[in-house]
CSV table of C-alpha atoms and ligand atoms in Angstrom, one decimal:
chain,number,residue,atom,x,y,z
A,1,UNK,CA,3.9,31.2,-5.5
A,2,UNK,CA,0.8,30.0,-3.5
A,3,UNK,CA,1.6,26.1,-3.0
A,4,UNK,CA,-1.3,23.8,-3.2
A,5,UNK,CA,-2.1,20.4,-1.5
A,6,UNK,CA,-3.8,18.1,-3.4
A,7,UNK,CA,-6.6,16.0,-2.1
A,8,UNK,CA,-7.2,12.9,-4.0
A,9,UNK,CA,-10.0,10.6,-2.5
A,10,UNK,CA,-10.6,6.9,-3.0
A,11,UNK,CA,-13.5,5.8,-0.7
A,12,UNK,CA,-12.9,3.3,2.6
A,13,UNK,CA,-14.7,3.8,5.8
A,14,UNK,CA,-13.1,7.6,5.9
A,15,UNK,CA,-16.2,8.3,3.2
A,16,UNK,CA,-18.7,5.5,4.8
A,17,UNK,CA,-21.8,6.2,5.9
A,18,UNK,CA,-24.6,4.6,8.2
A,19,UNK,CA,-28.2,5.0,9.2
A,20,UNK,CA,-27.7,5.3,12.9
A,21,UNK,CA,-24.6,7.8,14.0
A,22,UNK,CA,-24.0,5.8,16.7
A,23,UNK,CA,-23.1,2.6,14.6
A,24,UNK,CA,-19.0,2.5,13.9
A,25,UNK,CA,-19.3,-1.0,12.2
A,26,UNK,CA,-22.7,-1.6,10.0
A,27,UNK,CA,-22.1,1.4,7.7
A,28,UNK,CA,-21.0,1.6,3.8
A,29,UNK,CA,-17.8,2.6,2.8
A,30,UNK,CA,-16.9,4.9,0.1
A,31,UNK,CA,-19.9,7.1,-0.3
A,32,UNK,CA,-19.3,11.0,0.2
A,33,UNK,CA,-16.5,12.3,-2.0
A,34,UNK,CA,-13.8,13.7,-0.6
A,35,UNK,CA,-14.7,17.5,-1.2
A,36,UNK,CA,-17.8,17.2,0.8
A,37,UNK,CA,-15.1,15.2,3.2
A,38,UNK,CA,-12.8,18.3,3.2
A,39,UNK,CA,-15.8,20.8,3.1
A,40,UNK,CA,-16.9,19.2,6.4
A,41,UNK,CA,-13.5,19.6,8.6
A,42,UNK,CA,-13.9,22.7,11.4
A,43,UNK,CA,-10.7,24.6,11.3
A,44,UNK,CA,-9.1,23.2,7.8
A,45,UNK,CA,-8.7,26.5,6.6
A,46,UNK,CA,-6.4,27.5,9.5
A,47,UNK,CA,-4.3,24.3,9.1
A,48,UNK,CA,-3.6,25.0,5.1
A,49,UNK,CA,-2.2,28.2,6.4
A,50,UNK,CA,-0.2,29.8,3.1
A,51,UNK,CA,-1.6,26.5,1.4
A,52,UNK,CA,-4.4,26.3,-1.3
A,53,UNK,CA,-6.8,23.6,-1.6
A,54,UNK,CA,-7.4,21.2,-4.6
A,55,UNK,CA,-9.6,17.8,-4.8
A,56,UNK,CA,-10.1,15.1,-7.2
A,57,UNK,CA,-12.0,11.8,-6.6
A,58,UNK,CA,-9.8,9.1,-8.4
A,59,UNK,CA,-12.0,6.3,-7.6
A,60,UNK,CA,-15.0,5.5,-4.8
A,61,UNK,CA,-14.6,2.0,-3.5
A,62,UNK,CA,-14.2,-0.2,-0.2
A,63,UNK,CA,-10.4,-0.4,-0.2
A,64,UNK,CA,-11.1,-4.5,-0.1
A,65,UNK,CA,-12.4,-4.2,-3.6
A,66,UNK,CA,-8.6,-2.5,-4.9
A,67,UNK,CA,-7.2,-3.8,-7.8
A,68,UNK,CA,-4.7,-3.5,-10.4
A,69,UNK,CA,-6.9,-0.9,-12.4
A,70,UNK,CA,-7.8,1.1,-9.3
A,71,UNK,CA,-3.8,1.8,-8.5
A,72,UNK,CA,-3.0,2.7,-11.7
A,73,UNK,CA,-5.3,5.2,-11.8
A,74,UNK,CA,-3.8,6.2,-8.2
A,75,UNK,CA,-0.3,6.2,-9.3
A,76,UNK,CA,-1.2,8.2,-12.7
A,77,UNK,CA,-2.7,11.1,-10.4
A,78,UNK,CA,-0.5,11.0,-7.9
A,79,UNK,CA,2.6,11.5,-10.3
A,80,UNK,CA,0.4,14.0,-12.1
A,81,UNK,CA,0.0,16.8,-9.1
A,82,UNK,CA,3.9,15.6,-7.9
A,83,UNK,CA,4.9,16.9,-10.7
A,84,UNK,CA,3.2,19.9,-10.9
A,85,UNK,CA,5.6,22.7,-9.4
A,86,UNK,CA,3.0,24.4,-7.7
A,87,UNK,CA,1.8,21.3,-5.6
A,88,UNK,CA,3.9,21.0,-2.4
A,89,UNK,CA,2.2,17.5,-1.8
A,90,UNK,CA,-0.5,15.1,-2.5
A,91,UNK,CA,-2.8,13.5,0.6
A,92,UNK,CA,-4.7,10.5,-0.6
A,93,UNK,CA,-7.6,9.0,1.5
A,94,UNK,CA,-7.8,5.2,1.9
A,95,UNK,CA,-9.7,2.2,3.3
A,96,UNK,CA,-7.8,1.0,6.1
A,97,UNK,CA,-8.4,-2.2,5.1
A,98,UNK,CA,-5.5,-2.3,2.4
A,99,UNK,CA,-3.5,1.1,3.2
A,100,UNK,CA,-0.1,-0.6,4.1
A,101,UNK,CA,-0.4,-2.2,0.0
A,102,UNK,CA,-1.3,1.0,-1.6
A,103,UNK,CA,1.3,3.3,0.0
A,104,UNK,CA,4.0,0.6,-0.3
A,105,UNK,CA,3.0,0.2,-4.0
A,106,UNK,CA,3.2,3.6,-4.4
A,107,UNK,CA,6.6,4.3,-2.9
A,108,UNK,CA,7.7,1.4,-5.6
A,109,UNK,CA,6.6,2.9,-8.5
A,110,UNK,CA,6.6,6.1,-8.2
A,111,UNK,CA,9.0,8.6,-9.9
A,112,UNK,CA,12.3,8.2,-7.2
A,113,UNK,CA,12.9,12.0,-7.8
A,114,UNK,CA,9.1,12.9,-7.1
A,115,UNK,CA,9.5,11.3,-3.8
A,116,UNK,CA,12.8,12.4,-2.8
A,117,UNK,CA,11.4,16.2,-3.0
A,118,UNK,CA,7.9,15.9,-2.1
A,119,UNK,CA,5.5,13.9,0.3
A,120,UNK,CA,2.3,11.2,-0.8
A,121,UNK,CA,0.4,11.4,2.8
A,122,UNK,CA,-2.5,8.8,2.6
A,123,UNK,CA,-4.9,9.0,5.7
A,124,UNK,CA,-7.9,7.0,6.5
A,125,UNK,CA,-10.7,6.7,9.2
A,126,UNK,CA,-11.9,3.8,11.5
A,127,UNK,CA,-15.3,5.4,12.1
A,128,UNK,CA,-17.6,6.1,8.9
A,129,UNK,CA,-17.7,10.0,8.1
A,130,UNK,CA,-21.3,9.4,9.6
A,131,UNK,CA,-20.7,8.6,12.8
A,132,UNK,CA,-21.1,10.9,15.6
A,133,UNK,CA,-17.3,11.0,17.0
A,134,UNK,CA,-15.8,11.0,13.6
A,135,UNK,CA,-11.4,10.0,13.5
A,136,UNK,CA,-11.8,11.5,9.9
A,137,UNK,CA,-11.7,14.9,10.2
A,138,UNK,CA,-8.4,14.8,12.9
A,139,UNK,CA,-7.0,12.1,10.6
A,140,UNK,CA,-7.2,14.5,7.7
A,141,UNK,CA,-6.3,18.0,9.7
A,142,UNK,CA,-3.1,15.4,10.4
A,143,UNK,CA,-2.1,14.5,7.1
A,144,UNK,CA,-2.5,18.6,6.3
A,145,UNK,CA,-0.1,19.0,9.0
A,146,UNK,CA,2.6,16.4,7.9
A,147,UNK,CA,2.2,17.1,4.3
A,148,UNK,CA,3.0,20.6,4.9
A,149,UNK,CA,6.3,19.4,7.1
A,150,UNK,CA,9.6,20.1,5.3
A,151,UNK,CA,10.8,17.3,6.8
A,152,UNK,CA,8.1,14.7,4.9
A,153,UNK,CA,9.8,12.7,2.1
A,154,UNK,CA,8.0,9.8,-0.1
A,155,UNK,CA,5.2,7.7,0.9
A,156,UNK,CA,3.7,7.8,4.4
A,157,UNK,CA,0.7,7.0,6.3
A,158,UNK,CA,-1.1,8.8,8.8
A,159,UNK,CA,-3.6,7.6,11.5
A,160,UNK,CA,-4.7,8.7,15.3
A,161,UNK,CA,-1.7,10.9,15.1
A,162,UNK,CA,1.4,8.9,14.6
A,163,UNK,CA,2.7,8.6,11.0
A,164,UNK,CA,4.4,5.7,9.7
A,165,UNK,CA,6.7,4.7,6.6
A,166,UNK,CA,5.0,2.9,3.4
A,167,UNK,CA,7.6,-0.1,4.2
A,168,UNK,CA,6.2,-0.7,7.8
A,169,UNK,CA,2.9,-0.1,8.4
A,170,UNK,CA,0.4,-2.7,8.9
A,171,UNK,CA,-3.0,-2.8,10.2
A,172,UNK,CA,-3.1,-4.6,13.1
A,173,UNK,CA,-6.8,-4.1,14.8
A,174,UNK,CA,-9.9,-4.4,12.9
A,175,UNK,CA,-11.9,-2.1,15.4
A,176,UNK,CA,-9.6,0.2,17.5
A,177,UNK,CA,-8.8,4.1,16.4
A,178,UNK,CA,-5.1,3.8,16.3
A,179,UNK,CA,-5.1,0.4,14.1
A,180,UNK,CA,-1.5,0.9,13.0
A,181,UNK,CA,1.3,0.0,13.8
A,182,UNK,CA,5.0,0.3,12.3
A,183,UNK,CA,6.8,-3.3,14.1
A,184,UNK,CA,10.2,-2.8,15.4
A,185,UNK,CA,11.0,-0.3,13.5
A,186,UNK,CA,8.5,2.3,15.1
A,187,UNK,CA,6.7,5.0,14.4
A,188,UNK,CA,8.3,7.8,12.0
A,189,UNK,CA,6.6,10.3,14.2
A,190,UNK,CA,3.6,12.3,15.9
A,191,UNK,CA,1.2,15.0,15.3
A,192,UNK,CA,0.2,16.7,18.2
A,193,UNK,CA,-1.8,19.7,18.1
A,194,UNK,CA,-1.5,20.5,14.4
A,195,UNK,CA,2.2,20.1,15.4
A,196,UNK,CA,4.7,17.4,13.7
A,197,UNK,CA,7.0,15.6,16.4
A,198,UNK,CA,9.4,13.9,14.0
A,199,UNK,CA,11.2,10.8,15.8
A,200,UNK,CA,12.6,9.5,13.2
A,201,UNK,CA,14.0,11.1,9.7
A,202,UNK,CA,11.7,9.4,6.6
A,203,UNK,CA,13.4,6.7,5.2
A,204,UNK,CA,15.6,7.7,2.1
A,205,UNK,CA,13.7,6.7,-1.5
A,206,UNK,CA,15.8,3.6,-3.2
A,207,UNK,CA,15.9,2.7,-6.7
A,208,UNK,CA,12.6,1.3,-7.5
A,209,UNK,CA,12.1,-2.3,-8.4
A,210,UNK,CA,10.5,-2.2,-11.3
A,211,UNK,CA,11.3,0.3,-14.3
A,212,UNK,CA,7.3,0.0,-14.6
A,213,UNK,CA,6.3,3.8,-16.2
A,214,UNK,CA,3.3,5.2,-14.0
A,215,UNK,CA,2.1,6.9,-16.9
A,216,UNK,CA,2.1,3.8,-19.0
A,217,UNK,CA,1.3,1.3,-16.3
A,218,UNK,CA,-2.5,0.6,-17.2
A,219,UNK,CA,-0.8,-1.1,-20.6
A,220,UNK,CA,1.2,-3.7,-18.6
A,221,UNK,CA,-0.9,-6.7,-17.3
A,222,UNK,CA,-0.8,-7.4,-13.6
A,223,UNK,CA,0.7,-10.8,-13.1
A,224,UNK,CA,-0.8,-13.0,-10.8
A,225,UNK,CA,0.9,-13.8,-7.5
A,226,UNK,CA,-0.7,-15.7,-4.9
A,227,UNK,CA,-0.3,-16.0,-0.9
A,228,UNK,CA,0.3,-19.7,0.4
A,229,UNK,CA,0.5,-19.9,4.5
A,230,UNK,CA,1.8,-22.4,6.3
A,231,UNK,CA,-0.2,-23.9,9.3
A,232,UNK,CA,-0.4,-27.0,11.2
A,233,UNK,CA,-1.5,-29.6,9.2
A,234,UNK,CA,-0.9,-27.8,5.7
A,235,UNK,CA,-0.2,-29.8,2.7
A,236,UNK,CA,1.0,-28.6,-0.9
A,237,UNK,CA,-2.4,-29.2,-2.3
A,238,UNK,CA,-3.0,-26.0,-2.8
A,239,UNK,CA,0.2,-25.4,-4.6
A,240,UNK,CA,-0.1,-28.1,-6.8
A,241,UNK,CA,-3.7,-26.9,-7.7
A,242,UNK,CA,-2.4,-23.3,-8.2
A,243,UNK,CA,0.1,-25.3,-10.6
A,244,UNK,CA,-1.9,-27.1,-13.1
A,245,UNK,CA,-3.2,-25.4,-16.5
A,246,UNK,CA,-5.5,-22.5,-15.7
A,247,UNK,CA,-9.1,-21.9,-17.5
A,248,UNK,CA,-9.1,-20.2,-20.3
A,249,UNK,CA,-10.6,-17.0,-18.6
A,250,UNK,CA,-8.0,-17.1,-15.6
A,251,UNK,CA,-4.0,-15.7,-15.8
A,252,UNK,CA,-1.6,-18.3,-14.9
A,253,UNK,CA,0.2,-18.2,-11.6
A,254,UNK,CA,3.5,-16.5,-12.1
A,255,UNK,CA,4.2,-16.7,-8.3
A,256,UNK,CA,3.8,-17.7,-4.8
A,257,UNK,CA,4.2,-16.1,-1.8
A,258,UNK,CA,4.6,-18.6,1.2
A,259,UNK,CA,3.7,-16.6,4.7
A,260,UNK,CA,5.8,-19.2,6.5
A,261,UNK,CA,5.4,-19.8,10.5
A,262,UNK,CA,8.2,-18.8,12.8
A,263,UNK,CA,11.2,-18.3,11.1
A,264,UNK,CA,9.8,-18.8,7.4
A,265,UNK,CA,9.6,-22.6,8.1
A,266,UNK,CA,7.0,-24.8,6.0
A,267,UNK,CA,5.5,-28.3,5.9
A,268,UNK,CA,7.4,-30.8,4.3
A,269,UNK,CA,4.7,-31.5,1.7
A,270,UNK,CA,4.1,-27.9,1.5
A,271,UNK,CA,8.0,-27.6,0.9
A,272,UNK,CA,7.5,-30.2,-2.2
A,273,UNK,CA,5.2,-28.7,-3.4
A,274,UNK,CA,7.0,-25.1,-3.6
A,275,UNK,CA,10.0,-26.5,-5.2
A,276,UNK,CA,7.9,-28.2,-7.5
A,277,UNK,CA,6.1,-24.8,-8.5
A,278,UNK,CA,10.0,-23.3,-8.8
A,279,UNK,CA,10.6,-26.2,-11.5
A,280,UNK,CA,7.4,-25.5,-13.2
A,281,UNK,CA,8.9,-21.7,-13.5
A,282,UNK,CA,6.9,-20.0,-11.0
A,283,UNK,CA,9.1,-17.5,-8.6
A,284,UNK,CA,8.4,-18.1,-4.7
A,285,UNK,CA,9.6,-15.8,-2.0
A,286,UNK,CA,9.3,-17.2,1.5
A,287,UNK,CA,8.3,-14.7,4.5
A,288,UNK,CA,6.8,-14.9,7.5
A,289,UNK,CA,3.3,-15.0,9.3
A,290,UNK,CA,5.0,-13.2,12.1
A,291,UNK,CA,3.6,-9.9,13.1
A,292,UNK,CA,6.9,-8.6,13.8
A,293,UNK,CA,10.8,-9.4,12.7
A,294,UNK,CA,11.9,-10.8,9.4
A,295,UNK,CA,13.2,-14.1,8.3
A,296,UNK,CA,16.5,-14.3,9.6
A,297,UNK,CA,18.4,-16.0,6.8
A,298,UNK,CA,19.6,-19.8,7.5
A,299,UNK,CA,21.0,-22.8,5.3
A,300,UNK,CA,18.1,-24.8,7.6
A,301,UNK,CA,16.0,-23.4,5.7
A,302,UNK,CA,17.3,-23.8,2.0
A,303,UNK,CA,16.8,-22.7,-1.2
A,304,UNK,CA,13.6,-20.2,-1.3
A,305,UNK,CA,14.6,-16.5,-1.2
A,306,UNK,CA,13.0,-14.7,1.9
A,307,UNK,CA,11.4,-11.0,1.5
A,308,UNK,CA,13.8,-9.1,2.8
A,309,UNK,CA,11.4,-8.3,5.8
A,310,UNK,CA,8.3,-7.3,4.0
A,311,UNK,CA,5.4,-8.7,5.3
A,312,UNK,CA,3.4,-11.4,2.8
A,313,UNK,CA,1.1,-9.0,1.2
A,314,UNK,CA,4.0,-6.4,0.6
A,315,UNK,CA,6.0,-9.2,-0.3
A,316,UNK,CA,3.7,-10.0,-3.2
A,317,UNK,CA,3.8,-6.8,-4.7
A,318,UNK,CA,7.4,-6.8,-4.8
A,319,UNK,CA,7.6,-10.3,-6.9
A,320,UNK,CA,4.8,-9.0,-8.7
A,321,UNK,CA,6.4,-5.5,-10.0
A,322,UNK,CA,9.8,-7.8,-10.0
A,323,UNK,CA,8.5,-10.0,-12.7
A,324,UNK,CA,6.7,-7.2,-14.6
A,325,UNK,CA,10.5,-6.3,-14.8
A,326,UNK,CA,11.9,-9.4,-15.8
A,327,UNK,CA,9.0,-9.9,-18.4
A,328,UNK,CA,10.2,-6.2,-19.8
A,329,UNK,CA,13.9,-6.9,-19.5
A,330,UNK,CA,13.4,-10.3,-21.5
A,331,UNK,CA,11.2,-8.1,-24.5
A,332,UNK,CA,14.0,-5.8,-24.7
A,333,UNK,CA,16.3,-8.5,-25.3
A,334,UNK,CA,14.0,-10.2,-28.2
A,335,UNK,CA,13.5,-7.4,-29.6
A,336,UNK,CA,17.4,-6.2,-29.7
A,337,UNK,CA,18.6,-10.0,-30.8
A,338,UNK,CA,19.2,-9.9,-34.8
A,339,UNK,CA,17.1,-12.0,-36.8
B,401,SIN,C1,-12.0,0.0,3.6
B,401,SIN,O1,-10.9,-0.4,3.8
B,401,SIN,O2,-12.3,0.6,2.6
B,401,SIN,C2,-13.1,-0.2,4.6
B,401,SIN,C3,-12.6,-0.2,6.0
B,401,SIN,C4,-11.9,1.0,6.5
B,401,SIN,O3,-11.6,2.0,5.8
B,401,SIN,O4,-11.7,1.0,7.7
């Protein structure tokens, strides 16, 4: 059977355009859909080789703007063409402005077996699709080329050539092409020339961490999780205000994310203040505002469970889907206790 890749667009500077095709920075994101994207890439046809082509525009937005709604409707259609037997793998273009939290909230939710069979490349642009020297159209030809590998498993991201797990990447320049990077743990490999130079073997697809049902997913409330850093001269202010009773029209705080320095240290106050929000109920995880590394666990450091070497923002989604588990474990067990 013919085996399709499926295209699924979401906007970021990969669809942007500007007035001037000389301008890489004053331009809109997310305005051409991504089958007038695809339809404008010189020598796409001979990439798909025995592949067919499908599209789908699943939402149009600057990835900054992502939400809660937004992914679900991401995860629903992604898990819709995985599925399909006749789709060897989906390519999704982002914003790179939030890439590293959609494909490492993807690879968390999405069905283990999907993943461990088939490939969710997303791929992304630094220059808008107006710009004279477009990095779209390679960026895409690239993702063709990796999702077409045999070897690509689960979640990954491609940009400027050098693909990268869902766990590792981050963004780490706001202007330059190759604005990714993987940390220590590197790169998972290249495209050069059409041609995938694996280094690395994609990392094997764990038990999720939250039995959160992608179809079901836009039923379940998102629960609020906030990122708290530590710098000099921070106090637990901000805690304590993230603490008291919300307004009627705002969800509680269910959980904090401290983005310690060094080693996931923290003020004193700041300290207080997190314990504080652990009495109150609230579930902190403590990580660090490191670029690079994890926090290396340490009875110095005491009582607040570090992230396991995900970075703050992927650290949030974790506790987030986490207590989206707990809160369906604990409904289950309501619901089961006799009268
Ligand atoms: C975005 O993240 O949607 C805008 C910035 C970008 O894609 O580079």
């Amino acid at each position: 059977m013919l085996k399709k890749l499926v295209f699924l667009g979401t906007g970021g500077t990969i669809a942007g355009t500007a007035t001037d095709t000389a301008d890489n920075v004053g331009y809109t994101a997310a305005q051409v859909g991504v089958e007038r994207l695809l339809g404008a890439i010189p020598g796409l046809r001979h990439a798909l080789g025995d592949c067919a082509l499908e599209s789908e525009q699943v939402v149009q937005i600057d990835s900054k703007d992502m939400g809660w709604r937004q992914w679900c409707a991401l995860a629903q259609r992604v898990q819709h063409h995985l599925a399909r037997s006749d789709v060897a793998a989906v390519v999704v273009t982002h914003g790179t402005d939030t890439l590293e939290e959609t494909a490492f909230f993807l690879s968390q939710v999405l069905d283990g077996q999907l993943l461990r069979e088939k490939a969710v490349v997303l791929t992304c642009a630094m220059r808008p699709a107006s710009s004279s020297v477009p990095d779209g159209p390679q960026n895409m030809l690239d993702a063709v080329a990796v999702a077409r590998s045999e070897s690509a498993l689960g979640v990954l991201a491609v940009c400027a050539g050098t693909i990268h797990s869902a766990r590792d990447v981050q963004k780490v320049h706001p202007y330059r092409l190759n604005a990714f990077d993987s940390g220590e743990a590197g790169p998972l490999g290249f495209v050069e020339e059409g041609r995938v130079r694996w280094v690395h073997p994609c990392p094997a697809v764990g038990a999720p961490v939250s039995s959160l049902s992608v179809p079901r997913m836009s039923s379940v409330e998102w629960p609020r999780v906030e990122i708290i850093m530590n710098y000099v001269g921070a106090t637990g202010a901000t805690v304590r205000a993230l603490c008291r009773v919300p307004a009627a029209d705002e969800p509680p705080v269910r959980g904090l994310v401290v983005a310690g320095t060094g080693n996931g240290t923290v003020h004193e106050d700041l300290l207080l203040a997190l314990r504080e929000a652990q009495a109150l109920g609230l579930a902190v995880v403590r990580a660090t505002r490191c670029a690079q590394g994890c926090v290396v666990p340490s009875s110095a450091i005491g009582e607040l469970p570090d992230s396991q070497g995900l970075s703050p923002v992927k650290a949030r989604i974790e506790l987030a889907l986490e207590l989206i588990k707990k809160a369906a474990d604990a409904a289950l067990v309501k619901t089961a206790s006799p009268v």
